[in-house]
mmCIF file of C-alpha atoms and ligand atoms in Angstrom:
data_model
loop_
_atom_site.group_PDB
_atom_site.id
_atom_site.type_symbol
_atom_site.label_atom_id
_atom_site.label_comp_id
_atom_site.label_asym_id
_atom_site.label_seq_id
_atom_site.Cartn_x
_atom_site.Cartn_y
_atom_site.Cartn_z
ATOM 1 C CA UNK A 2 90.913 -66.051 113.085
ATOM 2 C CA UNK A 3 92.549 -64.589 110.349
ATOM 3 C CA UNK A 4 96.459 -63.743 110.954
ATOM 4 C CA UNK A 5 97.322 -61.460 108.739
ATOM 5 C CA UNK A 6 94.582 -59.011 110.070
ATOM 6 C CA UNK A 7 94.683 -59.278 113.703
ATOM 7 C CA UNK A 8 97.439 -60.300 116.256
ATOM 8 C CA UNK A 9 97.768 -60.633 119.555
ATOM 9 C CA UNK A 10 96.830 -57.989 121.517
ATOM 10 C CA UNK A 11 99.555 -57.785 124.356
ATOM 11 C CA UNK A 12 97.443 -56.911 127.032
ATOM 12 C CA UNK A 13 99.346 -56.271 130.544
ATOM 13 C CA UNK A 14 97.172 -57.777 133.361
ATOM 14 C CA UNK A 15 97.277 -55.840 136.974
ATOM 15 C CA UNK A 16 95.546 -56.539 140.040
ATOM 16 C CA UNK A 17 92.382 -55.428 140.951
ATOM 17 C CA UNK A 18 94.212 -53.699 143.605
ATOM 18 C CA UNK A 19 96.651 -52.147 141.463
ATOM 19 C CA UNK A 20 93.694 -51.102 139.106
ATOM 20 C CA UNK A 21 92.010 -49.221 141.899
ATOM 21 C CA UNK A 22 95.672 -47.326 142.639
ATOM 22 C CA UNK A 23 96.640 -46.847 139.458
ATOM 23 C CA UNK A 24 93.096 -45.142 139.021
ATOM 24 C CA UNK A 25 93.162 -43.281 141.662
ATOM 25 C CA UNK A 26 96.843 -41.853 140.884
ATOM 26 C CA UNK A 27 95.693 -41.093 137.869
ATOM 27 C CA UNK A 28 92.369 -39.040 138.740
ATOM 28 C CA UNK A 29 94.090 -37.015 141.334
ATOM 29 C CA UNK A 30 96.974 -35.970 138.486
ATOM 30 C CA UNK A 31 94.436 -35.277 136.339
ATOM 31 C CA UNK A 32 92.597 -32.720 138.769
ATOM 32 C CA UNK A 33 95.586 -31.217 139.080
ATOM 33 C CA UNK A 34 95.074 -29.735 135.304
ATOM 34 C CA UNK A 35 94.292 -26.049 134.975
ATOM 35 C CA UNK A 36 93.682 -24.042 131.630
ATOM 36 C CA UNK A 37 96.557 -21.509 131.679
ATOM 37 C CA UNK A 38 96.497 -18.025 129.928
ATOM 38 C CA UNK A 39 99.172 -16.429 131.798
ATOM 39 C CA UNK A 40 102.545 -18.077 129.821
ATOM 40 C CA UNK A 41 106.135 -17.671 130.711
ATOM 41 C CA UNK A 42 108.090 -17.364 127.564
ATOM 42 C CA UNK A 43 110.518 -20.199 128.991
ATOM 43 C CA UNK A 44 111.201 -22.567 126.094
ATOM 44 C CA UNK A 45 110.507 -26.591 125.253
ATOM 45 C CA UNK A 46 112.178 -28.723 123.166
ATOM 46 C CA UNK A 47 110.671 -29.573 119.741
ATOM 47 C CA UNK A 48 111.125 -33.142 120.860
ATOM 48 C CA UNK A 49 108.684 -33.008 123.875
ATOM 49 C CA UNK A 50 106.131 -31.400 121.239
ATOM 50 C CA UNK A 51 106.631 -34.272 119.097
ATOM 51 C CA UNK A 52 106.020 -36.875 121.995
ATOM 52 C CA UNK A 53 102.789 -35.159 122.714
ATOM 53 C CA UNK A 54 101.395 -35.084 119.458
ATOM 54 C CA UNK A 55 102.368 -38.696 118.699
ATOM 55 C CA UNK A 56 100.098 -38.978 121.909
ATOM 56 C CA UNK A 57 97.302 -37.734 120.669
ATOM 57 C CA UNK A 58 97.448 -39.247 117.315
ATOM 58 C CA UNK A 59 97.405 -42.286 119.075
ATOM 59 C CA UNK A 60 93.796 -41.596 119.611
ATOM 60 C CA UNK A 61 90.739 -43.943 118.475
ATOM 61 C CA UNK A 62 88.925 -42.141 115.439
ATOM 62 C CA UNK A 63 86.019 -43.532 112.756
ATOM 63 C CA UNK A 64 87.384 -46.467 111.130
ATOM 64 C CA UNK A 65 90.896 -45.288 111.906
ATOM 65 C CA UNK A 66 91.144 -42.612 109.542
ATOM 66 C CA UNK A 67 93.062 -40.051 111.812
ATOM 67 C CA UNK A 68 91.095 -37.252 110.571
ATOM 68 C CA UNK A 69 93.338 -34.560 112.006
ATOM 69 C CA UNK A 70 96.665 -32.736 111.372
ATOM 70 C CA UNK A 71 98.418 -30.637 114.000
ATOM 71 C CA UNK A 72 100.410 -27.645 113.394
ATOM 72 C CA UNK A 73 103.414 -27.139 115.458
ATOM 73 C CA UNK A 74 104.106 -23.222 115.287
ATOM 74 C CA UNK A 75 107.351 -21.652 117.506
ATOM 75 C CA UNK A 76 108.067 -19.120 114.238
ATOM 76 C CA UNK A 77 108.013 -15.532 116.078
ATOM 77 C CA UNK A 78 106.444 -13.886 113.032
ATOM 78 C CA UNK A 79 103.843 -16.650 112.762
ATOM 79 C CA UNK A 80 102.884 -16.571 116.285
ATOM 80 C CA UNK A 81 102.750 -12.972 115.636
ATOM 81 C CA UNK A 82 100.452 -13.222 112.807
ATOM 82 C CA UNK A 83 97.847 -15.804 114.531
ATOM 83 C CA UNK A 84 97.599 -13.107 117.407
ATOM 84 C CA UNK A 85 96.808 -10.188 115.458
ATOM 85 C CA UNK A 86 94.404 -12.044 113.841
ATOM 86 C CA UNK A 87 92.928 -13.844 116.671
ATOM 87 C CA UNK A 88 92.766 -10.490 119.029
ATOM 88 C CA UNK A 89 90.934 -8.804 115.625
ATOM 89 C CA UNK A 90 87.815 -11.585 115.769
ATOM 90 C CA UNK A 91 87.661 -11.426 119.981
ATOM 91 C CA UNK A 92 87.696 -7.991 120.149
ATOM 92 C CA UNK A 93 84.474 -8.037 117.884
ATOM 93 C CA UNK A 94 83.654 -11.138 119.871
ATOM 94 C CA UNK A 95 83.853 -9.313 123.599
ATOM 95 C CA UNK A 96 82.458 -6.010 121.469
ATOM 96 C CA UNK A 97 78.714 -7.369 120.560
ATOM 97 C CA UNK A 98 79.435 -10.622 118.849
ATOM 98 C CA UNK A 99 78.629 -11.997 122.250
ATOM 99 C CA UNK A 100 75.239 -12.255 124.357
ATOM 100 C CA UNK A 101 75.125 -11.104 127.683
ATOM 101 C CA UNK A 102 74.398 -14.651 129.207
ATOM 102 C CA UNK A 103 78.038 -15.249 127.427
ATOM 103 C CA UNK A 104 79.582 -12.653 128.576
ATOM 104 C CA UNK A 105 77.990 -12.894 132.139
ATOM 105 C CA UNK A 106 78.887 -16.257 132.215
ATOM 106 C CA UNK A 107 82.623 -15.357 131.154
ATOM 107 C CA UNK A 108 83.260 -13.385 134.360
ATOM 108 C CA UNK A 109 84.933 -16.059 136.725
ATOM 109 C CA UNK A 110 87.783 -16.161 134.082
ATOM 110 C CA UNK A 111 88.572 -12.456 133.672
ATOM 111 C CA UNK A 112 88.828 -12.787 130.144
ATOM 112 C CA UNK A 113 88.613 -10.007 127.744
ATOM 113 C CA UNK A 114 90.143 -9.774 123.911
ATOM 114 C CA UNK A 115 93.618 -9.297 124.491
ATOM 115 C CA UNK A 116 95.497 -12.700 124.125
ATOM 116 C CA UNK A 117 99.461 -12.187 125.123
ATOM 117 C CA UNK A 118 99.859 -15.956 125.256
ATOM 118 C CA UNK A 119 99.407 -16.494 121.715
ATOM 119 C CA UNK A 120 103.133 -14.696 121.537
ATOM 120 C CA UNK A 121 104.379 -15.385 124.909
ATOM 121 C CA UNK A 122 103.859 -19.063 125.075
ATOM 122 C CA UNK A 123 106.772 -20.775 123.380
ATOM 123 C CA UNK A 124 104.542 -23.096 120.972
ATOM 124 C CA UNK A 125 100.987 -22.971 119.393
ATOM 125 C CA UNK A 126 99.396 -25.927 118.622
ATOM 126 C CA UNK A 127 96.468 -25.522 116.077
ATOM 127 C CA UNK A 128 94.695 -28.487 115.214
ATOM 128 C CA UNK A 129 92.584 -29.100 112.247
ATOM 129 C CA UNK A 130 90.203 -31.536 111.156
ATOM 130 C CA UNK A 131 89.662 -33.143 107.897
ATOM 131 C CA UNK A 132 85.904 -34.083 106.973
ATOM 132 C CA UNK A 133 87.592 -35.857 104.360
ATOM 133 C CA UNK A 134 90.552 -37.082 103.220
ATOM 134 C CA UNK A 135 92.644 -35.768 100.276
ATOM 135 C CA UNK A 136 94.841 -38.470 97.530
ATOM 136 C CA UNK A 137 97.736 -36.780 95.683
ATOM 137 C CA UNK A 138 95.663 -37.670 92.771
ATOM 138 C CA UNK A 139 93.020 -35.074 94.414
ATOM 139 C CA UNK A 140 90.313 -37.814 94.791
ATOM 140 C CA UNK A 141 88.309 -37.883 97.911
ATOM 141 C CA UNK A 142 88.612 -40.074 100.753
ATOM 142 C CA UNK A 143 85.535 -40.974 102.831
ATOM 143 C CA UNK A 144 86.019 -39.948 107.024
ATOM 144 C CA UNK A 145 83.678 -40.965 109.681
ATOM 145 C CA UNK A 146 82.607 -39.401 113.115
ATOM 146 C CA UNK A 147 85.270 -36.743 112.328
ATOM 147 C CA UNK A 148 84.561 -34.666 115.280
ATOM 148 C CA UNK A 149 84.257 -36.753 117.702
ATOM 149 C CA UNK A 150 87.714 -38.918 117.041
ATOM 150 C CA UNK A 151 89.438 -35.367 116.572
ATOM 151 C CA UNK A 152 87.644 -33.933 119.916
ATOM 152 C CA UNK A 153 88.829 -37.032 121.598
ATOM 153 C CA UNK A 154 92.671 -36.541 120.059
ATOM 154 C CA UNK A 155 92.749 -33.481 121.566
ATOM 155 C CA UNK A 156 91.211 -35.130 125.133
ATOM 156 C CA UNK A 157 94.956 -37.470 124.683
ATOM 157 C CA UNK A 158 96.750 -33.981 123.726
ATOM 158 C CA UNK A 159 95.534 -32.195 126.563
ATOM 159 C CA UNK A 160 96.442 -34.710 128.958
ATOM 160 C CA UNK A 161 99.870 -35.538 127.482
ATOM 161 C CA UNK A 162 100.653 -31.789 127.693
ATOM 162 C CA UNK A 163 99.822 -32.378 131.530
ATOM 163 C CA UNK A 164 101.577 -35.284 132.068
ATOM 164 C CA UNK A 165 104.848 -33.728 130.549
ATOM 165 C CA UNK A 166 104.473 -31.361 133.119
ATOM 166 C CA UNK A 167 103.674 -28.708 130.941
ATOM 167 C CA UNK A 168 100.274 -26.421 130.712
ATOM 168 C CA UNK A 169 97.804 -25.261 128.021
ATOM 169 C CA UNK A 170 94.488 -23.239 127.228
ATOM 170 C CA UNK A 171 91.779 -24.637 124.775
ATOM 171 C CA UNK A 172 91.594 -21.698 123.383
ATOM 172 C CA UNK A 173 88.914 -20.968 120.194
ATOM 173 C CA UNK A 174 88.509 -17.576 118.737
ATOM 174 C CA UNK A 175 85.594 -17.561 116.704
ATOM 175 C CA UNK A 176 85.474 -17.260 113.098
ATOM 176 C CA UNK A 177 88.910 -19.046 113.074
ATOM 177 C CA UNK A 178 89.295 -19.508 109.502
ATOM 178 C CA UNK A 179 92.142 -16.640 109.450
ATOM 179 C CA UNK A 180 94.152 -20.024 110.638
ATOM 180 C CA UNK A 181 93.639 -22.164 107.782
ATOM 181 C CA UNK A 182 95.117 -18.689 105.552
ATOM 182 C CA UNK A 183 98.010 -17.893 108.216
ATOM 183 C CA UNK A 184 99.153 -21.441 107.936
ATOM 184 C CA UNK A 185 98.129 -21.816 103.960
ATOM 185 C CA UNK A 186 96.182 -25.177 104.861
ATOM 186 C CA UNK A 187 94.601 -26.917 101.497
ATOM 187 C CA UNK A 188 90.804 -27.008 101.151
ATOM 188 C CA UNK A 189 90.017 -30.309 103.123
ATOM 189 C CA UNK A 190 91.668 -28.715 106.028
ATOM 190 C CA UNK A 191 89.269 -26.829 108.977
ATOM 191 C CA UNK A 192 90.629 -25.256 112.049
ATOM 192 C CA UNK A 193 89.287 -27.188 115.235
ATOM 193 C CA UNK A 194 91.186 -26.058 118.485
ATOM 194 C CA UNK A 195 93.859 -23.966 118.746
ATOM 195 C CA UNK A 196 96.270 -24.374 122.355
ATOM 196 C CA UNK A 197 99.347 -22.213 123.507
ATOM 197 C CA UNK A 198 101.636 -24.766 125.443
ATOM 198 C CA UNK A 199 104.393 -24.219 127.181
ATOM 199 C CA UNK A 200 105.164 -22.789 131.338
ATOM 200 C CA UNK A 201 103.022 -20.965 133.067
ATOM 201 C CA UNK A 202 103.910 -17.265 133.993
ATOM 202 C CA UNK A 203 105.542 -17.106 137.848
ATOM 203 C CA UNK A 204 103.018 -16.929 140.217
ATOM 204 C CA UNK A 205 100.387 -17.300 136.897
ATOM 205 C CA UNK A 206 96.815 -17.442 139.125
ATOM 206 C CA UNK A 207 93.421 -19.443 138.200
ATOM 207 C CA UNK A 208 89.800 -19.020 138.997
ATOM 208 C CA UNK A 209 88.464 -20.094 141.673
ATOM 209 C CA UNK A 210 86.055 -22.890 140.258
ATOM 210 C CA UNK A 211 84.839 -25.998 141.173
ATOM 211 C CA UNK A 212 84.356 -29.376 139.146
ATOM 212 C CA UNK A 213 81.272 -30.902 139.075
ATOM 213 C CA UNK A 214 80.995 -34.263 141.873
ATOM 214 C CA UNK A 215 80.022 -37.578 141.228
ATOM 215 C CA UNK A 216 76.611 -37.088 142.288
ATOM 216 C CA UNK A 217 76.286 -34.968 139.547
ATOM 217 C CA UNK A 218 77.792 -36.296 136.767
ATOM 218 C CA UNK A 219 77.328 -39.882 137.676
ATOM 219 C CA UNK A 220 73.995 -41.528 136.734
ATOM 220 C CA UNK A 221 74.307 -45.299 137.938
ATOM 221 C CA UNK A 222 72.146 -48.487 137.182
HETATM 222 N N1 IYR Z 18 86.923 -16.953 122.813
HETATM 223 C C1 IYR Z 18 86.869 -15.948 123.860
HETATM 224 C C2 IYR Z 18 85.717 -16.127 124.800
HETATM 225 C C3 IYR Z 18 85.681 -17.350 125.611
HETATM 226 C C4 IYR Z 18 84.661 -18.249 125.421
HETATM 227 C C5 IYR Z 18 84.541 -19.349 126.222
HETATM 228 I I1 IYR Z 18 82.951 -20.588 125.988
HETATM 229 C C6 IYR Z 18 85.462 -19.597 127.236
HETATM 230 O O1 IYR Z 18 85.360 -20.731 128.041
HETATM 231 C C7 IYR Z 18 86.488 -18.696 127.454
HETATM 232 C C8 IYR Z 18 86.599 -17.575 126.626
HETATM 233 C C9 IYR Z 18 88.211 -15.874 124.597
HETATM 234 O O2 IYR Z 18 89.061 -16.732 124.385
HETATM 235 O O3 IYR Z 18 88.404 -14.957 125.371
#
């Protein structure tokens, strides 16, 4: 084996018994995740931000080219900004832009085209993908399966968020390209997720929805 490319990969062995634990601890925290839209304005710390997006830039990608950047945004006027902008493209969105089946299908949530949280919630996280990569020198670098690695980043954000015991909304207006202006992103730059994170509003309620069971998601041979 070649040294200088590889080491030792410091794997930390548990029991099978511990495996089955440690899996089911971790499936029942994870159920425990709800997307929020209903945020406190309670603050949290730039440090805990960092942490999380560390996190998910810890994430696998296409020959580890970390096709992503992640915008950290607690600036009032920005915040301000992204909403105006946001609530602009859903209320066209909620006002035609959507089919019926969509909107029908919508109605659990209670959503319409007014988005507080993008204000209230005390950071915005907007994530963008790169389909390729940029040099100082302006020439092009080559990126693979770019939205799949960044889709799974955002799987590790989503759950570090969680796991700090804080709460978040996938939330994607559509056209989003006003982000990639707000936040003067350059050209090899494209919006891809955009999630308030921070506390949820007291007594902040969910819908009443049910996850798929294993039966159904589960095909085994
Ligand atoms: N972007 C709109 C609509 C919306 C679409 C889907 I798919 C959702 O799961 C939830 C909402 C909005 O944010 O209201």
């Amino acid at each position: 084996m070649n040294t200088e490319k590889h080491s030792l990969y410091p794997f930390e062995e548990t029991s099978k018994e511990d495996t089955l634990k440690r899996s089911e601890w971790f499936k029942k925290e994870m159920k425990k995740r709800r997307s929020i839209r209903a945020f406190s304005s309670k603050s949290v710390a730039k440090d805990v931000i960092e942490n999380i997006i560390i996190t998910a830039s810890s994430a696998p990608s296409g020959a580890n080219k970390q096709p992503w950047v992640f915008c950290a945004i607690s600036d009032a006027d920005i915040k301000a900004e992204i909403r105006k902008a946001a609530e602009k493209e859903e209320y066209e969105a909620y006002h035609g832009k959507m089919s019926e089946t969509w909107l029908n299908d919508l109605k659990p949530f209670d959503t319409d085209w007014h988005k507080p949280f993008l204000e209230k919630a005390p950071w915005l996280i907007v994530v963008f993908k790169k389909p390729y990569g940029l040099a100082e020198d302006g020439s092009k670098e080559q990126h693979y399966y770019v939205n799949e690695s960044v889709g799974i980043a955002c799987g590790f954000l989503i759950s570090a968020i969680h796991q700090a015991g804080l709460v978040t909304l996938t939330h994607t207006p559509s056209p989003m390209a006003f982000l990639s202006k707000i936040l003067k992103r350059p050209e090899n730059e494209r919006p891809f997720l955009l999630l308030p994170v921070g506390y949820p509003e007291k007594e902040a309620t969910v819908p009443n929805i049910q996850k798929k069971g294993e039966a159904e998601v589960i095909a085994w041979y």
